[in-house]
Structure formats: C-alpha cells, structure tokens
Short mmCIF file of N, CA and C and ligand atoms in Angstrom, two decimals:
data_model
loop_
_atom_site.label_atom_id
_atom_site.label_comp_id
_atom_site.label_asym_id
_atom_site.label_seq_id
_atom_site.Cartn_x
_atom_site.Cartn_y
_atom_site.Cartn_z
N MET A 85 43.19 -21.06 -120.83
CA MET A 85 43.07 -22.47 -120.49
C MET A 85 41.93 -23.06 -121.30
N LYS A 86 42.07 -24.32 -121.63
CA LYS A 86 40.98 -24.98 -122.33
C LYS A 86 40.86 -26.42 -121.87
N TRP A 87 39.62 -26.93 -122.00
CA TRP A 87 39.33 -28.29 -121.57
C TRP A 87 39.33 -29.20 -122.78
N ILE A 88 39.99 -30.33 -122.65
CA ILE A 88 40.10 -31.28 -123.76
C ILE A 88 39.68 -32.66 -123.26
N ARG A 89 38.79 -33.31 -124.01
CA ARG A 89 38.35 -34.65 -123.61
C ARG A 89 39.46 -35.65 -123.88
N ILE A 90 39.78 -36.47 -122.87
CA ILE A 90 40.85 -37.46 -123.02
C ILE A 90 40.31 -38.88 -122.98
N LEU A 91 39.09 -39.06 -122.50
CA LEU A 91 38.47 -40.39 -122.47
C LEU A 91 36.97 -40.24 -122.67
N LEU A 92 36.38 -41.16 -123.41
CA LEU A 92 34.92 -41.23 -123.47
C LEU A 92 34.43 -41.94 -122.22
N LYS A 93 33.24 -41.61 -121.78
CA LYS A 93 32.68 -42.30 -120.60
C LYS A 93 32.63 -43.82 -120.83
N THR A 94 32.37 -44.21 -122.08
CA THR A 94 32.26 -45.64 -122.39
C THR A 94 33.62 -46.35 -122.33
N ASP A 95 34.71 -45.58 -122.37
CA ASP A 95 36.05 -46.18 -122.30
C ASP A 95 36.52 -46.39 -120.87
N VAL A 96 35.77 -45.86 -119.91
CA VAL A 96 36.19 -45.94 -118.51
C VAL A 96 35.80 -47.31 -117.94
N LYS A 97 36.80 -48.06 -117.56
CA LYS A 97 36.59 -49.39 -116.98
C LYS A 97 36.75 -49.31 -115.46
N GLU A 98 36.36 -50.36 -114.80
CA GLU A 98 36.44 -50.38 -113.34
C GLU A 98 37.88 -50.48 -112.83
N VAL A 99 38.76 -51.08 -113.62
CA VAL A 99 40.12 -51.33 -113.13
C VAL A 99 40.95 -50.05 -113.10
N ASP A 100 41.87 -50.01 -112.16
CA ASP A 100 42.80 -48.89 -112.08
C ASP A 100 43.86 -49.05 -113.17
N PHE A 101 44.43 -47.94 -113.59
CA PHE A 101 45.49 -48.00 -114.59
C PHE A 101 46.35 -46.75 -114.52
N ILE A 102 47.53 -46.85 -115.14
CA ILE A 102 48.41 -45.71 -115.36
C ILE A 102 48.86 -45.84 -116.80
N ARG A 103 48.68 -44.78 -117.59
CA ARG A 103 49.10 -44.88 -118.98
C ARG A 103 49.59 -43.54 -119.50
N ALA A 104 50.46 -43.63 -120.48
CA ALA A 104 50.94 -42.42 -121.16
C ALA A 104 49.90 -42.02 -122.20
N ILE A 105 49.62 -40.72 -122.28
CA ILE A 105 48.69 -40.22 -123.30
C ILE A 105 49.34 -39.01 -123.98
N THR A 106 48.84 -38.71 -125.16
CA THR A 106 49.28 -37.51 -125.86
C THR A 106 48.07 -36.62 -126.07
N VAL A 107 48.15 -35.41 -125.57
CA VAL A 107 47.04 -34.46 -125.70
C VAL A 107 47.59 -33.21 -126.40
N GLU A 108 47.11 -32.98 -127.61
CA GLU A 108 47.57 -31.85 -128.41
C GLU A 108 49.10 -31.78 -128.46
N GLY A 109 49.72 -32.92 -128.67
CA GLY A 109 51.17 -33.00 -128.82
C GLY A 109 51.94 -33.06 -127.52
N LYS A 110 51.25 -32.92 -126.40
CA LYS A 110 51.92 -32.93 -125.09
C LYS A 110 51.80 -34.32 -124.48
N ARG A 111 52.93 -34.90 -124.06
CA ARG A 111 52.96 -36.23 -123.46
C ARG A 111 52.67 -36.10 -121.96
N LEU A 112 51.64 -36.83 -121.52
CA LEU A 112 51.19 -36.74 -120.14
C LEU A 112 50.99 -38.13 -119.56
N CYS A 113 50.77 -38.19 -118.27
CA CYS A 113 50.52 -39.45 -117.58
C CYS A 113 49.10 -39.40 -117.02
N LEU A 114 48.26 -40.36 -117.43
CA LEU A 114 46.88 -40.45 -116.96
C LEU A 114 46.80 -41.59 -115.95
N VAL A 115 46.24 -41.28 -114.79
CA VAL A 115 46.13 -42.27 -113.71
C VAL A 115 44.67 -42.41 -113.32
N LYS A 116 44.20 -43.64 -113.24
CA LYS A 116 42.89 -43.90 -112.62
C LYS A 116 43.18 -44.70 -111.36
N SER A 117 42.77 -44.14 -110.23
CA SER A 117 42.99 -44.79 -108.95
C SER A 117 41.67 -44.75 -108.19
N GLY A 118 41.04 -45.90 -108.03
CA GLY A 118 39.70 -45.93 -107.44
C GLY A 118 38.74 -45.24 -108.39
N ASP A 119 37.96 -44.29 -107.87
CA ASP A 119 37.03 -43.58 -108.75
C ASP A 119 37.56 -42.21 -109.16
N LYS A 120 38.86 -41.99 -108.94
CA LYS A 120 39.46 -40.69 -109.28
C LYS A 120 40.41 -40.80 -110.47
N PHE A 121 40.48 -39.70 -111.21
CA PHE A 121 41.43 -39.58 -112.32
C PHE A 121 42.41 -38.46 -112.01
N PHE A 122 43.64 -38.64 -112.50
CA PHE A 122 44.68 -37.64 -112.34
C PHE A 122 45.47 -37.55 -113.64
N VAL A 123 45.92 -36.37 -113.96
CA VAL A 123 46.83 -36.20 -115.09
C VAL A 123 48.04 -35.44 -114.59
N THR A 124 49.22 -35.98 -114.88
CA THR A 124 50.49 -35.36 -114.47
C THR A 124 51.42 -35.28 -115.68
N GLN A 125 52.54 -34.62 -115.47
CA GLN A 125 53.58 -34.66 -116.49
C GLN A 125 54.04 -36.11 -116.62
N LEU A 126 54.62 -36.45 -117.77
CA LEU A 126 55.01 -37.85 -118.00
C LEU A 126 56.40 -38.17 -117.48
N LYS A 127 57.33 -37.20 -117.57
CA LYS A 127 58.72 -37.48 -117.18
C LYS A 127 58.96 -37.14 -115.72
N CYS A 128 59.64 -38.01 -115.05
CA CYS A 128 60.02 -37.77 -113.67
C CYS A 128 61.06 -36.63 -113.62
N PRO A 129 60.89 -35.68 -112.70
CA PRO A 129 61.85 -34.57 -112.63
C PRO A 129 63.23 -34.98 -112.10
N HIS A 130 63.34 -36.14 -111.49
CA HIS A 130 64.62 -36.57 -110.94
C HIS A 130 65.61 -36.93 -112.04
N ALA A 131 65.26 -37.91 -112.88
CA ALA A 131 66.18 -38.31 -113.94
C ALA A 131 65.44 -38.73 -115.21
N GLY A 132 64.20 -38.29 -115.35
CA GLY A 132 63.52 -38.43 -116.62
C GLY A 132 62.81 -39.74 -116.89
N ALA A 133 62.61 -40.57 -115.88
CA ALA A 133 61.90 -41.83 -116.10
C ALA A 133 60.46 -41.56 -116.55
N ASN A 134 59.90 -42.55 -117.22
CA ASN A 134 58.51 -42.47 -117.66
C ASN A 134 57.62 -42.85 -116.47
N LEU A 135 56.90 -41.86 -115.96
CA LEU A 135 56.09 -42.11 -114.75
C LEU A 135 54.93 -43.06 -115.01
N SER A 136 54.53 -43.23 -116.27
CA SER A 136 53.42 -44.16 -116.55
C SER A 136 53.85 -45.62 -116.36
N GLU A 137 55.15 -45.84 -116.15
CA GLU A 137 55.63 -47.20 -115.86
C GLU A 137 55.76 -47.44 -114.36
N GLY A 138 55.33 -46.44 -113.58
CA GLY A 138 55.38 -46.56 -112.13
C GLY A 138 54.10 -47.16 -111.58
N TRP A 139 53.81 -46.89 -110.32
CA TRP A 139 52.62 -47.44 -109.68
C TRP A 139 52.12 -46.46 -108.62
N CYS A 140 50.92 -46.73 -108.10
CA CYS A 140 50.31 -45.87 -107.08
C CYS A 140 50.35 -46.55 -105.73
N GLU A 141 50.60 -45.71 -104.70
CA GLU A 141 50.58 -46.18 -103.31
C GLU A 141 50.08 -45.04 -102.45
N ASP A 142 48.99 -45.25 -101.74
CA ASP A 142 48.48 -44.26 -100.78
C ASP A 142 48.36 -42.86 -101.38
N GLY A 143 47.79 -42.77 -102.55
CA GLY A 143 47.58 -41.46 -103.17
C GLY A 143 48.82 -40.85 -103.78
N LYS A 144 49.88 -41.64 -103.88
CA LYS A 144 51.14 -41.16 -104.47
C LYS A 144 51.45 -41.93 -105.76
N LEU A 145 52.07 -41.24 -106.70
CA LEU A 145 52.59 -41.88 -107.90
C LEU A 145 54.07 -42.18 -107.65
N ILE A 146 54.45 -43.43 -107.79
CA ILE A 146 55.83 -43.85 -107.49
C ILE A 146 56.58 -44.02 -108.80
N CYS A 147 57.75 -43.37 -108.88
CA CYS A 147 58.58 -43.48 -110.07
C CYS A 147 59.24 -44.86 -110.12
N PRO A 148 59.27 -45.50 -111.30
CA PRO A 148 59.83 -46.85 -111.39
C PRO A 148 61.36 -46.90 -111.26
N TYR A 149 62.07 -45.79 -111.47
CA TYR A 149 63.54 -45.86 -111.43
C TYR A 149 64.11 -45.86 -110.02
N HIS A 150 63.84 -44.79 -109.29
CA HIS A 150 64.46 -44.65 -107.96
C HIS A 150 63.41 -44.50 -106.86
N ARG A 151 62.16 -44.76 -107.22
CA ARG A 151 61.04 -44.80 -106.27
C ARG A 151 60.77 -43.48 -105.57
N TYR A 152 61.09 -42.37 -106.21
CA TYR A 152 60.61 -41.10 -105.68
C TYR A 152 59.09 -41.14 -105.76
N SER A 153 58.43 -40.41 -104.83
CA SER A 153 56.97 -40.43 -104.82
C SER A 153 56.42 -39.01 -104.97
N TYR A 154 55.27 -38.92 -105.63
CA TYR A 154 54.63 -37.63 -105.90
C TYR A 154 53.16 -37.72 -105.56
N ASP A 155 52.67 -36.75 -104.80
CA ASP A 155 51.27 -36.70 -104.43
C ASP A 155 50.42 -36.48 -105.69
N LEU A 156 49.45 -37.34 -105.91
CA LEU A 156 48.65 -37.24 -107.13
C LEU A 156 47.76 -36.00 -107.14
N GLU A 157 47.36 -35.51 -105.97
CA GLU A 157 46.49 -34.33 -105.91
C GLU A 157 47.29 -33.04 -106.14
N THR A 158 48.45 -32.94 -105.48
CA THR A 158 49.19 -31.67 -105.49
C THR A 158 50.44 -31.70 -106.36
N GLY A 159 50.96 -32.87 -106.67
CA GLY A 159 52.19 -32.99 -107.42
C GLY A 159 53.44 -32.92 -106.56
N ARG A 160 53.28 -32.61 -105.27
CA ARG A 160 54.45 -32.46 -104.39
C ARG A 160 55.19 -33.78 -104.20
N GLY A 161 56.51 -33.68 -104.28
CA GLY A 161 57.34 -34.84 -103.98
C GLY A 161 57.44 -35.01 -102.48
N ALA A 162 57.92 -36.15 -102.04
CA ALA A 162 58.14 -36.37 -100.61
C ALA A 162 59.08 -35.28 -100.10
N PRO A 163 58.96 -34.88 -98.81
CA PRO A 163 59.74 -33.75 -98.28
C PRO A 163 61.24 -33.85 -98.54
N GLU A 164 61.82 -35.03 -98.40
CA GLU A 164 63.27 -35.16 -98.59
C GLU A 164 63.69 -35.01 -100.05
N GLN A 165 62.74 -35.10 -100.97
CA GLN A 165 63.06 -34.95 -102.40
C GLN A 165 63.18 -33.48 -102.81
N GLY A 166 62.31 -32.64 -102.27
CA GLY A 166 62.35 -31.22 -102.61
C GLY A 166 61.98 -30.93 -104.04
N ASP A 167 61.12 -31.74 -104.64
CA ASP A 167 60.73 -31.48 -106.02
C ASP A 167 59.22 -31.70 -106.18
N TYR A 168 58.75 -31.58 -107.40
CA TYR A 168 57.31 -31.75 -107.66
C TYR A 168 57.12 -32.11 -109.12
N ILE A 169 55.92 -32.57 -109.43
CA ILE A 169 55.52 -32.77 -110.82
C ILE A 169 54.31 -31.90 -111.11
N ASN A 170 54.15 -31.53 -112.36
CA ASN A 170 52.98 -30.75 -112.77
C ASN A 170 51.76 -31.66 -112.76
N THR A 171 50.66 -31.15 -112.21
CA THR A 171 49.40 -31.86 -112.27
C THR A 171 48.39 -30.96 -112.98
N TYR A 172 47.39 -31.56 -113.54
CA TYR A 172 46.41 -30.82 -114.34
C TYR A 172 45.01 -31.10 -113.82
N ALA A 173 44.14 -30.09 -113.90
CA ALA A 173 42.76 -30.24 -113.43
C ALA A 173 42.01 -31.22 -114.33
N ILE A 174 41.12 -31.98 -113.69
CA ILE A 174 40.31 -33.00 -114.37
C ILE A 174 38.84 -32.70 -114.10
N GLU A 175 38.01 -32.94 -115.09
CA GLU A 175 36.56 -32.89 -114.88
C GLU A 175 35.95 -34.15 -115.46
N VAL A 176 35.06 -34.75 -114.70
CA VAL A 176 34.29 -35.89 -115.19
C VAL A 176 32.94 -35.34 -115.63
N ARG A 177 32.69 -35.39 -116.92
CA ARG A 177 31.43 -34.87 -117.46
C ARG A 177 30.59 -36.03 -118.00
N ASP A 178 29.37 -35.72 -118.41
CA ASP A 178 28.46 -36.76 -118.90
C ASP A 178 29.05 -37.52 -120.09
N ASP A 179 29.82 -36.83 -120.92
CA ASP A 179 30.33 -37.48 -122.13
C ASP A 179 31.79 -37.92 -122.04
N GLY A 180 32.41 -37.75 -120.89
CA GLY A 180 33.78 -38.23 -120.79
C GLY A 180 34.60 -37.51 -119.74
N ILE A 181 35.91 -37.79 -119.78
CA ILE A 181 36.87 -37.23 -118.83
C ILE A 181 37.65 -36.13 -119.56
N TYR A 182 37.73 -34.96 -118.94
CA TYR A 182 38.39 -33.81 -119.56
C TYR A 182 39.58 -33.37 -118.71
N VAL A 183 40.59 -32.87 -119.39
CA VAL A 183 41.75 -32.27 -118.70
C VAL A 183 41.85 -30.81 -119.14
N GLU A 184 42.28 -29.97 -118.19
CA GLU A 184 42.46 -28.56 -118.50
C GLU A 184 43.93 -28.28 -118.79
N LEU A 185 44.20 -27.77 -119.97
CA LEU A 185 45.57 -27.43 -120.36
C LEU A 185 45.66 -25.95 -120.71
N PRO A 186 46.82 -25.36 -120.48
CA PRO A 186 46.99 -23.97 -120.91
C PRO A 186 47.00 -23.91 -122.43
N GLU A 187 46.47 -22.81 -122.96
CA GLU A 187 46.54 -22.64 -124.41
C GLU A 187 47.97 -22.29 -124.75
N HIS A 188 48.41 -22.73 -125.93
CA HIS A 188 49.82 -22.58 -126.31
C HIS A 188 50.34 -21.17 -126.15
N ASN A 189 49.60 -20.20 -126.61
CA ASN A 189 50.13 -18.84 -126.58
C ASN A 189 49.43 -17.96 -125.56
N SER A 190 48.85 -18.59 -124.49
CA SER A 190 48.16 -17.77 -123.49
C SER A 190 49.14 -16.82 -122.80
N PHE A 191 50.41 -17.26 -122.64
CA PHE A 191 51.41 -16.39 -122.02
C PHE A 191 51.63 -15.15 -122.89
N LEU A 192 51.77 -15.38 -124.20
CA LEU A 192 51.98 -14.24 -125.10
C LEU A 192 50.76 -13.32 -125.12
N LYS A 193 49.55 -13.94 -125.07
CA LYS A 193 48.34 -13.12 -125.06
C LYS A 193 48.30 -12.22 -123.82
N LYS A 194 48.70 -12.80 -122.67
CA LYS A 194 48.70 -11.99 -121.44
C LYS A 194 49.77 -10.90 -121.53
N LEU A 195 50.94 -11.29 -122.02
CA LEU A 195 52.07 -10.36 -122.10
C LEU A 195 51.73 -9.15 -122.97
N PHE A 196 51.11 -9.43 -124.11
CA PHE A 196 50.83 -8.35 -125.06
C PHE A 196 49.37 -7.90 -125.00
N ARG A 197 48.62 -8.44 -124.02
CA ARG A 197 47.20 -8.09 -123.85
C ARG A 197 46.43 -8.21 -125.14
N LEU A 198 46.61 -9.36 -125.81
CA LEU A 198 45.91 -9.61 -127.08
C LEU A 198 44.51 -10.11 -126.84
S1 FES B 346 64.05 -40.96 -112.36
FE1 FES B 346 62.29 -40.91 -111.10
S2 FES B 346 63.06 -41.19 -109.13
FE2 FES B 346 64.82 -41.15 -110.34
#
C-alpha cells in the first residue's frame, strides 16, 4: 500500500464538493462533506453511473441514476441493494490530503513472496 497526495492543503476550500479525480491512472470519486474527506470508486456498481455526479445525504453518497445510496465511511449500500462500493483510507497531513492505494503488483509480490 502507498499514500498519494491528492490535494494540497491550500486547495482545500470550506465548501463541500464531489469530484472525479485520477490517481496514478485510477479514476476515483473524491468527496468533501463537512470537515471530512472520502475517496470511493467512481462507477456505481448498479449500472455504471458516475458517482461524482451524485450528491451526499446523511453520510451517504447517492447515485444520480437510480438513487442507490452508499455509506461514505464503509462503502456499504442500503440493505435492500445488497451491494457496496470500494472506499479508500484518507489522511489529512500538514501538506495536504492523502489517499492510500494498493501498489499495482502488491498481489503478485505477496503471491511470489518477492
Ligand atoms: S447506476 Fe447507480 S443506482 Fe443505478
């Protein structure tokens, strides 16, 4: 796993937002809600909508197509949905906001004990 800076501290504004970002070629959804940041997968698991075009309600990310909801902390969908989205760890450091992503070949390293 490695930590990658996605925002400078100076880029952080008071307003909430949801936006698509690209981190090392991976398309993700960055959410600022209140004083918290969240990073999730960008595509909705239901039918592939862009979750960055959705909105937040009560700690949930709402998909713009069919209004499925996903908990921003855990990624769990509402119980009747039976699905989830990937969420990624965030750290707020002195110089910016960081997200933790798996290294591309960490699976192969573990498999072959490299
Ligand atoms: S595509 Fe997201 S709820 Fe259907």
